[in-house]
mmCIF file of C-alpha atoms in Angstrom:
data_model
loop_
_atom_site.group_PDB
_atom_site.id
_atom_site.type_symbol
_atom_site.label_atom_id
_atom_site.label_comp_id
_atom_site.label_asym_id
_atom_site.label_seq_id
_atom_site.Cartn_x
_atom_site.Cartn_y
_atom_site.Cartn_z
ATOM 1 C CA UNK A 221 -46.745 4.090 -0.141
ATOM 2 C CA UNK A 222 -49.703 2.574 1.447
ATOM 3 C CA UNK A 223 -49.665 3.369 5.195
ATOM 4 C CA UNK A 224 -51.058 0.964 7.922
ATOM 5 C CA UNK A 225 -54.414 1.803 9.385
ATOM 6 C CA UNK A 226 -53.899 4.212 12.318
ATOM 7 C CA UNK A 227 -55.637 4.182 15.737
ATOM 8 C CA UNK A 228 -57.924 7.065 16.042
ATOM 9 C CA UNK A 229 -55.754 8.991 18.406
ATOM 10 C CA UNK A 230 -52.683 8.778 16.173
ATOM 11 C CA UNK A 231 -51.872 11.181 13.200
ATOM 12 C CA UNK A 232 -49.703 10.939 9.992
ATOM 13 C CA UNK A 233 -47.673 14.045 9.873
ATOM 14 C CA UNK A 234 -44.804 15.038 7.527
ATOM 15 C CA UNK A 235 -41.443 15.278 9.148
ATOM 16 C CA UNK A 236 -41.040 18.850 8.159
ATOM 17 C CA UNK A 237 -43.889 19.860 10.480
ATOM 18 C CA UNK A 238 -42.301 18.161 13.461
ATOM 19 C CA UNK A 239 -38.726 19.059 13.058
ATOM 20 C CA UNK A 240 -36.141 21.276 11.524
ATOM 21 C CA UNK A 241 -33.913 19.417 8.691
ATOM 22 C CA UNK A 242 -30.382 20.641 8.832
ATOM 23 C CA UNK A 243 -28.083 20.140 5.842
ATOM 24 C CA UNK A 244 -24.273 19.755 6.401
ATOM 25 C CA UNK A 245 -21.012 21.421 5.301
ATOM 26 C CA UNK A 246 -19.544 20.512 1.917
ATOM 27 C CA UNK A 247 -15.975 19.349 2.033
ATOM 28 C CA UNK A 248 -13.710 21.579 -0.056
ATOM 29 C CA UNK A 249 -15.914 24.533 0.303
ATOM 30 C CA UNK A 250 -14.012 27.707 0.015
ATOM 31 C CA UNK A 251 -13.308 29.398 3.338
ATOM 32 C CA UNK A 252 -12.771 33.076 3.762
ATOM 33 C CA UNK A 253 -11.277 35.064 6.615
ATOM 34 C CA UNK A 254 -9.647 33.223 9.515
ATOM 35 C CA UNK A 255 -11.043 29.655 9.474
ATOM 36 C CA UNK A 256 -10.989 27.309 12.435
ATOM 37 C CA UNK A 257 -10.612 23.541 12.323
ATOM 38 C CA UNK A 258 -13.314 21.407 14.119
ATOM 39 C CA UNK A 259 -14.262 17.790 14.358
ATOM 40 C CA UNK A 260 -16.993 16.718 11.832
ATOM 41 C CA UNK A 261 -19.055 13.509 11.168
ATOM 42 C CA UNK A 262 -18.812 11.770 7.925
ATOM 43 C CA UNK A 263 -21.004 9.085 6.468
ATOM 44 C CA UNK A 264 -18.593 6.458 7.758
ATOM 45 C CA UNK A 265 -19.335 7.544 11.332
ATOM 46 C CA UNK A 266 -23.107 7.090 11.155
ATOM 47 C CA UNK A 267 -23.907 3.370 11.372
ATOM 48 C CA UNK A 268 -27.235 1.515 11.771
ATOM 49 C CA UNK A 269 -28.242 2.463 15.248
ATOM 50 C CA UNK A 270 -25.077 3.855 16.549
ATOM 51 C CA UNK A 271 -22.279 6.377 15.802
ATOM 52 C CA UNK A 272 -18.858 5.107 15.242
ATOM 53 C CA UNK A 273 -16.309 7.525 16.753
ATOM 54 C CA UNK A 274 -13.202 5.486 16.283
ATOM 55 C CA UNK A 275 -11.900 7.842 13.445
ATOM 56 C CA UNK A 276 -12.875 11.429 13.596
ATOM 57 C CA UNK A 277 -11.441 13.944 11.129
ATOM 58 C CA UNK A 278 -11.595 17.899 11.129
ATOM 59 C CA UNK A 279 -12.707 20.353 8.679
ATOM 60 C CA UNK A 280 -11.973 24.065 8.153
ATOM 61 C CA UNK A 281 -14.954 26.361 8.688
ATOM 62 C CA UNK A 282 -15.626 30.084 9.013
ATOM 63 C CA UNK A 283 -16.340 30.983 12.726
ATOM 64 C CA UNK A 284 -19.547 32.634 11.663
ATOM 65 C CA UNK A 285 -20.887 29.257 10.228
ATOM 66 C CA UNK A 286 -19.927 27.131 13.252
ATOM 67 C CA UNK A 287 -23.453 27.411 14.813
ATOM 68 C CA UNK A 288 -25.092 26.769 11.338
ATOM 69 C CA UNK A 289 -23.422 23.365 10.987
ATOM 70 C CA UNK A 290 -23.058 22.326 14.586
ATOM 71 C CA UNK A 291 -24.827 19.177 15.932
ATOM 72 C CA UNK A 292 -26.865 19.426 19.056
ATOM 73 C CA UNK A 293 -27.673 16.749 21.623
ATOM 74 C CA UNK A 294 -30.844 14.949 20.366
ATOM 75 C CA UNK A 295 -30.371 15.526 16.581
ATOM 76 C CA UNK A 296 -31.297 12.458 14.595
ATOM 77 C CA UNK A 297 -28.633 11.781 12.027
ATOM 78 C CA UNK A 298 -29.596 10.396 8.569
ATOM 79 C CA UNK A 299 -27.203 9.559 5.690
ATOM 80 C CA UNK A 300 -27.975 10.906 2.314
ATOM 81 C CA UNK A 301 -27.078 7.670 0.573
ATOM 82 C CA UNK A 302 -25.255 4.257 0.782
ATOM 83 C CA UNK A 303 -26.217 0.625 0.525
ATOM 84 C CA UNK A 304 -29.708 -0.009 -0.619
ATOM 85 C CA UNK A 305 -30.635 -1.909 2.575
ATOM 86 C CA UNK A 306 -29.172 0.800 4.927
ATOM 87 C CA UNK A 307 -31.286 3.692 3.731
ATOM 88 C CA UNK A 308 -33.510 5.197 6.489
ATOM 89 C CA UNK A 309 -31.259 4.381 9.290
ATOM 90 C CA UNK A 310 -31.625 7.107 12.008
ATOM 91 C CA UNK A 311 -29.069 7.614 14.851
ATOM 92 C CA UNK A 312 -29.568 9.882 17.751
ATOM 93 C CA UNK A 313 -26.710 12.199 18.502
ATOM 94 C CA UNK A 314 -25.876 12.356 22.191
ATOM 95 C CA UNK A 315 -23.433 15.308 22.245
ATOM 96 C CA UNK A 316 -20.410 12.878 22.515
ATOM 97 C CA UNK A 317 -18.198 15.656 20.937
ATOM 98 C CA UNK A 318 -18.717 19.435 21.395
ATOM 99 C CA UNK A 319 -18.484 21.214 19.135
ATOM 100 C CA UNK A 320 -18.971 18.766 16.394
ATOM 101 C CA UNK A 321 -20.086 19.619 12.716
ATOM 102 C CA UNK A 322 -21.554 17.345 9.997
ATOM 103 C CA UNK A 323 -20.768 16.996 6.276
ATOM 104 C CA UNK A 324 -23.323 17.665 3.648
ATOM 105 C CA UNK A 325 -23.940 13.924 3.085
ATOM 106 C CA UNK A 326 -25.516 13.746 6.577
ATOM 107 C CA UNK A 327 -28.861 15.379 7.624
ATOM 108 C CA UNK A 328 -29.412 16.452 11.112
ATOM 109 C CA UNK A 329 -32.995 16.310 11.989
ATOM 110 C CA UNK A 330 -33.892 18.353 15.023
ATOM 111 C CA UNK A 331 -37.425 17.273 16.395
ATOM 112 C CA UNK A 332 -39.558 19.855 18.166
ATOM 113 C CA UNK A 333 -39.523 18.786 21.810
ATOM 114 C CA UNK A 334 -43.308 19.255 22.225
ATOM 115 C CA UNK A 335 -44.217 17.082 19.401
ATOM 116 C CA UNK A 336 -41.646 14.341 18.563
ATOM 117 C CA UNK A 337 -39.097 12.433 20.599
ATOM 118 C CA UNK A 338 -35.667 11.879 18.839
ATOM 119 C CA UNK A 339 -35.570 8.083 19.906
ATOM 120 C CA UNK A 340 -39.146 7.574 18.516
ATOM 121 C CA UNK A 341 -38.263 9.050 15.214
ATOM 122 C CA UNK A 342 -34.986 6.980 14.946
ATOM 123 C CA UNK A 343 -36.856 3.738 15.804
ATOM 124 C CA UNK A 344 -39.638 4.541 13.318
ATOM 125 C CA UNK A 345 -37.235 5.337 10.500
ATOM 126 C CA UNK A 346 -35.233 2.030 11.143
ATOM 127 C CA UNK A 347 -38.517 -0.026 11.196
ATOM 128 C CA UNK A 348 -39.986 -1.852 8.208
ATOM 129 C CA UNK A 349 -42.391 0.963 7.646
ATOM 130 C CA UNK A 350 -39.610 3.642 7.642
ATOM 131 C CA UNK A 351 -37.137 1.612 5.371
ATOM 132 C CA UNK A 352 -39.882 1.028 2.878
ATOM 133 C CA UNK A 353 -40.620 4.635 2.553
ATOM 134 C CA UNK A 354 -36.922 5.574 2.022
ATOM 135 C CA UNK A 355 -36.374 2.646 -0.443
ATOM 136 C CA UNK A 356 -39.409 3.659 -2.548
ATOM 137 C CA UNK A 357 -38.610 7.330 -2.382
ATOM 138 C CA UNK A 358 -34.937 6.911 -3.112
ATOM 139 C CA UNK A 359 -32.880 7.435 -6.325
ATOM 140 C CA UNK A 360 -31.393 4.106 -6.999
ATOM 141 C CA UNK A 361 -28.340 2.585 -8.918
ATOM 142 C CA UNK A 362 -26.662 -0.805 -8.735
ATOM 143 C CA UNK A 363 -26.825 -1.661 -4.914
ATOM 144 C CA UNK A 364 -26.796 2.013 -4.032
ATOM 145 C CA UNK A 365 -29.368 4.459 -3.274
ATOM 146 C CA UNK A 366 -29.855 8.165 -2.156
ATOM 147 C CA UNK A 367 -32.454 10.548 -0.762
ATOM 148 C CA UNK A 368 -32.535 14.284 -0.648
ATOM 149 C CA UNK A 369 -33.778 16.764 1.974
ATOM 150 C CA UNK A 370 -37.147 17.168 0.284
ATOM 151 C CA UNK A 371 -37.860 13.455 0.543
ATOM 152 C CA UNK A 372 -36.620 13.341 4.040
ATOM 153 C CA UNK A 373 -38.892 16.245 5.037
ATOM 154 C CA UNK A 374 -41.902 14.489 3.428
ATOM 155 C CA UNK A 375 -41.393 11.270 5.569
ATOM 156 C CA UNK A 376 -44.951 10.644 6.865
ATOM 157 C CA UNK A 377 -44.325 10.098 10.753
ATOM 158 C CA UNK A 378 -47.007 7.905 12.391
ATOM 159 C CA UNK A 379 -47.469 10.046 15.451
ATOM 160 C CA UNK A 380 -48.931 9.059 18.980
ATOM 161 C CA UNK A 381 -48.904 11.175 21.875
ATOM 162 C CA UNK A 382 -45.681 12.121 23.563
ATOM 163 C CA UNK A 383 -46.379 9.816 26.649
ATOM 164 C CA UNK A 384 -46.949 6.919 24.147
ATOM 165 C CA UNK A 385 -43.899 7.725 22.125
ATOM 166 C CA UNK A 386 -41.907 7.739 25.419
ATOM 167 C CA UNK A 387 -43.293 4.425 26.436
ATOM 168 C CA UNK A 388 -42.639 2.804 23.145
ATOM 169 C CA UNK A 389 -38.921 4.043 23.068
ATOM 170 C CA UNK A 390 -38.560 2.813 26.543
ATOM 171 C CA UNK A 391 -39.589 -0.723 25.575
ATOM 172 C CA UNK A 392 -37.525 -0.798 22.522
ATOM 173 C CA UNK A 393 -34.526 0.551 24.419
ATOM 174 C CA UNK A 394 -34.949 -2.468 26.756
ATOM 175 C CA UNK A 395 -34.495 -4.791 23.912
ATOM 176 C CA UNK A 396 -31.472 -2.698 22.594
ATOM 177 C CA UNK A 397 -29.963 -3.164 25.983
ATOM 178 C CA UNK A 398 -30.492 -6.921 25.803
ATOM 179 C CA UNK A 399 -29.070 -7.051 22.193
ATOM 180 C CA UNK A 400 -26.015 -4.991 23.259
ATOM 181 C CA UNK A 401 -25.398 -7.404 26.236
ATOM 182 C CA UNK A 402 -25.754 -10.520 23.920
ATOM 183 C CA UNK A 403 -23.480 -8.934 21.393
ATOM 184 C CA UNK A 404 -20.727 -8.215 23.925
ATOM 185 C CA UNK A 405 -20.993 -11.696 25.274
ATOM 186 C CA UNK A 406 -20.632 -13.201 21.910
ATOM 187 C CA UNK A 407 -17.734 -11.003 21.178
ATOM 188 C CA UNK A 408 -16.091 -11.931 24.510
ATOM 189 C CA UNK A 409 -16.558 -15.648 23.760
ATOM 190 C CA UNK A 410 -15.091 -15.318 20.219
ATOM 191 C CA UNK A 411 -12.028 -13.513 21.698
ATOM 192 C CA UNK A 412 -11.584 -16.176 24.434
ATOM 193 C CA UNK A 413 -11.893 -19.009 21.777
ATOM 194 C CA UNK A 414 -9.176 -17.326 19.661
ATOM 195 C CA UNK A 415 -6.905 -16.951 22.623
ATOM 196 C CA UNK A 416 -7.581 -20.602 23.708
ATOM 197 C CA UNK A 417 -6.864 -21.858 20.003
ATOM 198 C CA UNK A 418 -3.619 -20.001 19.947
ATOM 199 C CA UNK A 419 -2.462 -21.327 23.224
ATOM 200 C CA UNK A 420 -3.410 -24.856 22.644
ATOM 201 C CA UNK A 421 -1.892 -25.237 19.104
ATOM 202 C CA UNK A 422 1.280 -23.312 20.081
ATOM 203 C CA UNK A 423 1.867 -25.641 22.894
ATOM 204 C CA UNK A 424 1.048 -28.744 20.980
ATOM 205 C CA UNK A 425 3.357 -27.977 18.057
ATOM 206 C CA UNK A 426 6.224 -27.281 20.226
ATOM 207 C CA UNK A 427 6.540 -31.044 21.034
ATOM 208 C CA UNK A 428 5.218 -31.997 17.572
ATOM 209 C CA UNK A 429 7.117 -34.238 15.128
ATOM 210 C CA UNK A 430 8.773 -32.301 12.261
ATOM 211 C CA UNK A 431 7.251 -33.250 8.892
ATOM 212 C CA UNK A 432 5.699 -31.804 5.753
ATOM 213 C CA UNK A 433 2.094 -31.523 4.814
ATOM 214 C CA UNK A 434 2.449 -33.851 1.972
ATOM 215 C CA UNK A 435 2.966 -36.702 4.483
ATOM 216 C CA UNK A 436 -0.621 -36.654 5.348
ATOM 217 C CA UNK A 437 -2.326 -34.732 2.535
ATOM 218 C CA UNK A 438 -2.832 -36.071 -1.050
ATOM 219 C CA UNK A 439 -4.151 -33.864 -3.834
ATOM 220 C CA UNK A 440 -7.440 -35.080 -5.308
ATOM 221 C CA UNK A 441 -8.062 -34.823 -9.049
ATOM 222 C CA UNK A 442 -11.182 -36.754 -9.770
ATOM 223 C CA UNK A 443 -12.373 -35.381 -13.153
ATOM 224 C CA UNK A 444 -15.752 -33.695 -13.012
ATOM 225 C CA UNK A 445 -17.523 -31.577 -15.738
ATOM 226 C CA UNK A 446 -16.721 -28.124 -17.086
ATOM 227 C CA UNK A 447 -17.138 -24.496 -16.235
ATOM 228 C CA UNK A 448 -20.493 -24.304 -18.069
ATOM 229 C CA UNK A 449 -22.223 -27.078 -16.109
ATOM 230 C CA UNK A 450 -20.423 -27.578 -12.824
ATOM 231 C CA UNK A 451 -22.032 -26.738 -9.455
ATOM 232 C CA UNK A 452 -19.151 -24.672 -8.193
ATOM 233 C CA UNK A 453 -17.525 -24.217 -4.750
ATOM 234 C CA UNK A 454 -16.049 -21.022 -3.463
ATOM 235 C CA UNK A 455 -13.823 -20.747 -0.200
ATOM 236 C CA UNK A 456 -14.390 -17.663 2.003
ATOM 237 C CA UNK A 457 -11.528 -15.781 3.497
ATOM 238 C CA UNK A 458 -10.247 -16.017 7.063
ATOM 239 C CA UNK A 459 -11.381 -19.612 7.670
ATOM 240 C CA UNK A 460 -15.121 -18.773 7.222
ATOM 241 C CA UNK A 461 -15.844 -22.090 5.233
ATOM 242 C CA UNK A 462 -16.627 -23.285 1.806
ATOM 243 C CA UNK A 463 -20.166 -22.359 0.267
ATOM 244 C CA UNK A 464 -21.805 -22.660 -3.173
ATOM 245 C CA UNK A 465 -20.417 -20.157 -5.731
ATOM 246 C CA UNK A 466 -23.171 -17.764 -7.054
ATOM 247 C CA UNK A 467 -21.900 -17.423 -10.534
ATOM 248 C CA UNK A 468 -24.400 -15.552 -12.816
ATOM 249 C CA UNK A 469 -22.201 -15.884 -15.767
ATOM 250 C CA UNK A 470 -21.809 -19.153 -17.571
ATOM 251 C CA UNK A 471 -18.333 -20.614 -17.222
ATOM 252 C CA UNK A 472 -16.177 -21.854 -20.084
ATOM 253 C CA UNK A 473 -16.417 -25.372 -21.481
ATOM 254 C CA UNK A 474 -12.723 -25.367 -21.808
ATOM 255 C CA UNK A 475 -12.144 -25.161 -18.029
ATOM 256 C CA UNK A 476 -11.870 -28.526 -16.306
ATOM 257 C CA UNK A 477 -13.590 -28.958 -12.983
ATOM 258 C CA UNK A 478 -12.923 -31.689 -10.339
ATOM 259 C CA UNK A 479 -15.333 -33.420 -7.994
ATOM 260 C CA UNK A 480 -14.891 -32.696 -4.438
ATOM 261 C CA UNK A 481 -15.875 -34.865 -1.398
ATOM 262 C CA UNK A 482 -16.995 -34.063 2.175
ATOM 263 C CA UNK A 483 -14.139 -33.929 4.568
ATOM 264 C CA UNK A 484 -11.563 -32.862 2.070
ATOM 265 C CA UNK A 485 -9.351 -29.913 2.658
ATOM 266 C CA UNK A 486 -9.745 -27.278 0.060
ATOM 267 C CA UNK A 487 -7.955 -23.866 -0.388
ATOM 268 C CA UNK A 488 -7.774 -20.968 -2.757
ATOM 269 C CA UNK A 489 -4.374 -20.561 -4.552
ATOM 270 C CA UNK A 490 -5.035 -16.818 -4.870
ATOM 271 C CA UNK A 491 -6.203 -16.288 -1.223
ATOM 272 C CA UNK A 492 -4.040 -18.647 0.633
ATOM 273 C CA UNK A 493 -2.478 -15.763 2.428
ATOM 274 C CA UNK A 494 -5.901 -14.504 3.473
ATOM 275 C CA UNK A 495 -6.831 -17.668 5.264
ATOM 276 C CA UNK A 496 -9.037 -19.106 2.458
ATOM 277 C CA UNK A 497 -9.023 -22.739 3.849
ATOM 278 C CA UNK A 498 -12.101 -24.986 4.514
ATOM 279 C CA UNK A 499 -13.252 -28.556 5.023
ATOM 280 C CA UNK A 500 -15.664 -29.434 2.280
ATOM 281 C CA UNK A 501 -19.026 -29.857 4.115
ATOM 282 C CA UNK A 502 -21.614 -32.610 3.433
ATOM 283 C CA UNK A 503 -23.839 -30.049 1.927
ATOM 284 C CA UNK A 504 -21.300 -29.595 -0.962
ATOM 285 C CA UNK A 505 -21.178 -33.296 -1.902
ATOM 286 C CA UNK A 506 -21.034 -33.414 -5.616
ATOM 287 C CA UNK A 507 -19.878 -29.860 -6.112
ATOM 288 C CA UNK A 508 -16.712 -29.112 -7.997
ATOM 289 C CA UNK A 509 -13.856 -26.655 -8.269
ATOM 290 C CA UNK A 510 -11.092 -25.913 -10.850
ATOM 291 C CA UNK A 511 -7.457 -26.357 -10.064
ATOM 292 C CA UNK A 512 -7.433 -22.718 -8.620
ATOM 293 C CA UNK A 513 -9.169 -24.309 -5.560
ATOM 294 C CA UNK A 514 -7.214 -27.587 -4.934
ATOM 295 C CA UNK A 515 -8.630 -30.168 -2.632
ATOM 296 C CA UNK A 516 -6.871 -32.787 -0.722
ATOM 297 C CA UNK A 517 -7.659 -36.142 0.955
ATOM 298 C CA UNK A 518 -6.571 -36.157 4.702
ATOM 299 C CA UNK A 519 -4.814 -39.134 6.363
ATOM 300 C CA UNK A 520 -6.504 -40.970 9.066
ATOM 301 C CA UNK A 521 -3.560 -40.067 11.276
ATOM 302 C CA UNK A 522 -4.640 -36.471 11.212
ATOM 303 C CA UNK A 523 -7.711 -34.972 12.848
ATOM 304 C CA UNK A 524 -9.377 -32.810 10.170
ATOM 305 C CA UNK A 525 -10.777 -30.371 12.710
ATOM 306 C CA UNK A 526 -7.316 -29.883 14.288
ATOM 307 C CA UNK A 527 -5.877 -29.407 10.828
ATOM 308 C CA UNK A 528 -8.376 -26.695 9.771
ATOM 309 C CA UNK A 529 -7.860 -24.910 13.064
ATOM 310 C CA UNK A 530 -4.012 -24.910 12.510
ATOM 311 C CA UNK A 531 -4.242 -23.500 9.040
ATOM 312 C CA UNK A 532 -6.864 -20.831 9.609
ATOM 313 C CA UNK A 533 -4.761 -19.050 12.407
ATOM 314 C CA UNK A 534 -3.528 -15.641 11.158
ATOM 315 C CA UNK A 535 -0.154 -16.610 12.711
ATOM 316 C CA UNK A 536 0.109 -19.377 10.135
ATOM 317 C CA UNK A 537 -1.192 -18.167 6.883
ATOM 318 C CA UNK A 538 0.246 -14.637 7.043
ATOM 319 C CA UNK A 539 3.754 -16.141 7.563
ATOM 320 C CA UNK A 540 3.621 -18.081 4.249
ATOM 321 C CA UNK A 541 4.601 -15.325 1.794
ATOM 322 C CA UNK A 542 7.797 -17.073 0.906
ATOM 323 C CA UNK A 543 5.693 -19.877 -0.765
ATOM 324 C CA UNK A 544 3.900 -17.530 -3.115
ATOM 325 C CA UNK A 545 4.632 -16.955 -6.729
ATOM 326 C CA UNK A 546 3.569 -14.184 -9.084
ATOM 327 C CA UNK A 547 2.973 -10.539 -8.739
ATOM 328 C CA UNK A 548 1.673 -8.747 -5.660
ATOM 329 C CA UNK A 549 -2.112 -8.733 -6.609
ATOM 330 C CA UNK A 550 -1.907 -12.244 -8.141
ATOM 331 C CA UNK A 551 0.307 -14.154 -5.703
ATOM 332 C CA UNK A 552 -0.565 -17.894 -5.735
ATOM 333 C CA UNK A 553 0.534 -20.765 -3.709
ATOM 334 C CA UNK A 554 0.829 -24.010 -5.632
ATOM 335 C CA UNK A 555 -0.137 -27.459 -4.097
ATOM 336 C CA UNK A 556 3.355 -28.812 -4.574
ATOM 337 C CA UNK A 557 4.789 -25.771 -2.611
ATOM 338 C CA UNK A 558 2.209 -26.203 0.136
ATOM 339 C CA UNK A 559 2.746 -30.009 0.474
ATOM 340 C CA UNK A 560 6.452 -29.526 0.631
ATOM 341 C CA UNK A 561 6.307 -26.893 3.465
ATOM 342 C CA UNK A 562 7.124 -27.914 7.030
ATOM 343 C CA UNK A 563 4.847 -28.498 9.982
ATOM 344 C CA UNK A 564 5.242 -29.874 13.481
ATOM 345 C CA UNK A 565 2.596 -32.488 13.906
ATOM 346 C CA UNK A 566 1.328 -33.489 17.391
ATOM 347 C CA UNK A 567 0.276 -36.988 18.340
ATOM 348 C CA UNK A 568 -3.257 -37.886 17.040
ATOM 349 C CA UNK A 569 -4.744 -38.060 20.686
ATOM 350 C CA UNK A 570 -3.359 -34.551 21.334
ATOM 351 C CA UNK A 571 -5.020 -33.350 18.104
ATOM 352 C CA UNK A 572 -8.280 -34.901 19.169
ATOM 353 C CA UNK A 573 -8.278 -33.171 22.563
ATOM 354 C CA UNK A 574 -7.591 -29.799 20.968
ATOM 355 C CA UNK A 575 -10.287 -30.316 18.371
ATOM 356 C CA UNK A 576 -12.875 -31.379 20.999
ATOM 357 C CA UNK A 577 -12.021 -28.342 23.269
ATOM 358 C CA UNK A 578 -12.480 -25.894 20.306
ATOM 359 C CA UNK A 579 -15.746 -27.685 19.299
ATOM 360 C CA UNK A 580 -17.194 -27.160 22.738
ATOM 361 C CA UNK A 581 -16.285 -23.381 22.468
ATOM 362 C CA UNK A 582 -17.884 -23.375 18.997
ATOM 363 C CA UNK A 583 -21.215 -24.847 20.351
ATOM 364 C CA UNK A 584 -21.365 -22.091 23.185
ATOM 365 C CA UNK A 585 -20.724 -19.459 20.609
ATOM 366 C CA UNK A 586 -23.344 -20.788 18.246
ATOM 367 C CA UNK A 587 -25.836 -20.882 21.087
ATOM 368 C CA UNK A 588 -25.138 -17.267 22.094
ATOM 369 C CA UNK A 589 -25.327 -16.138 18.485
ATOM 370 C CA UNK A 590 -28.607 -17.937 17.947
ATOM 371 C CA UNK A 591 -29.978 -16.123 21.014
ATOM 372 C CA UNK A 592 -28.685 -12.854 19.536
ATOM 373 C CA UNK A 593 -30.390 -13.497 16.295
ATOM 374 C CA UNK A 594 -33.728 -14.367 18.156
ATOM 375 C CA UNK A 595 -33.592 -11.146 20.051
ATOM 376 C CA UNK A 596 -32.886 -9.188 16.837
ATOM 377 C CA UNK A 597 -35.748 -10.743 14.979
ATOM 378 C CA UNK A 598 -38.123 -10.336 17.949
ATOM 379 C CA UNK A 599 -37.149 -6.670 18.200
ATOM 380 C CA UNK A 600 -37.719 -6.184 14.463
ATOM 381 C CA UNK A 601 -41.243 -7.747 14.875
ATOM 382 C CA UNK A 602 -41.990 -5.561 17.899
ATOM 383 C CA UNK A 603 -40.969 -2.408 16.070
ATOM 384 C CA UNK A 604 -43.325 -3.101 13.406
ATOM 385 C CA UNK A 605 -46.219 -3.607 15.700
ATOM 386 C CA UNK A 606 -45.580 -0.765 18.158
ATOM 387 C CA UNK A 607 -44.429 1.916 15.832
ATOM 388 C CA UNK A 608 -47.523 1.514 13.648
ATOM 389 C CA UNK A 609 -50.127 1.458 16.320
ATOM 390 C CA UNK A 610 -51.035 -2.146 15.673
ATOM 391 C CA UNK A 611 -50.164 -2.917 19.233
ATOM 392 C CA UNK A 612 -50.812 -0.370 21.928
ATOM 393 C CA UNK A 613 -48.928 0.226 25.070
ATOM 394 C CA UNK A 614 -50.350 1.264 28.366
ATOM 395 C CA UNK A 615 -49.513 4.857 29.298
ATOM 396 C CA UNK A 616 -49.733 5.921 32.888
ATOM 397 C CA UNK A 617 -51.832 8.903 33.379
ATOM 398 C CA UNK A 618 -50.377 11.985 35.163
#
């Protein structure tokens, strides 16, 4: 891998000369004597930039080997393998659990304090430079990749002085804190919106008029093309919208497809119980679906935004098992059964009010998520510049 041109006072040094690389404990290893059971980290615990301690398991180990496989505060954790785009993620262990071991699919890199800061190593491994190294060095299969301890030890660290490492880590930590704050805010806004939706719709339907969906929905069956030539729609789970289907295989010419129009309600028969509902967006004008994804024209007496909010609530779609036909893994809900099912319909002006309140909440969430995306992209660019020496930082002299 071609390295960037380094400043004169930077060096390129193999990781093995800057740290000790510790391999982990194999699960199922035969244990002699009187073993003890201790917490240990699995691959699932090591995420991109943080450690997930929500589920911690224990493993049996001989007392004499506890020190050998124990993590220490400041170890940088690397996973042996996983998704191709997640290779090279380094996470600093901060001694959250003591003692804590690690399995053999996790490497614990212990930097030498006089040469390399753990945070600096973690940032450089996660940068574009680091990820390229691990991706090019890895053994790859379909969507998965793995590295071994030799490849990890050979990672060419771009090494400035300790004070400069410290300053770079300090700057990037500031961005991390801003990203964390923005993430928490977006999460809180989403939770508040969900609570607001539940409250507004629950209150509205209490005074709603009893009817059935078929009163204001009409199934659309405008014949289109076939499975071999149709531009196809797919509906995402949990109310996440309708998108073009990326179908690499040619469909059958025997399967009939039907044209869908913007503003129609569409759902997946197979994933009705998983909230696969959407309004067809303008961007999918001219796209088609088979009868497995039925679509409906919505009466002018019903606000489409209100309707999709009603249908994509877990409280609604998880309670419709009685409409399903078929075996457990192939349960489908047919249009006729859906259209005949009951609903309490609020007045149109009340629907409009709810739709507008939730639209305002959506705009605020979108704004915060855009800010979060901007921060993340800016940090990525900053990492590339700072961690390769292209941009220098001012280091205060002692």
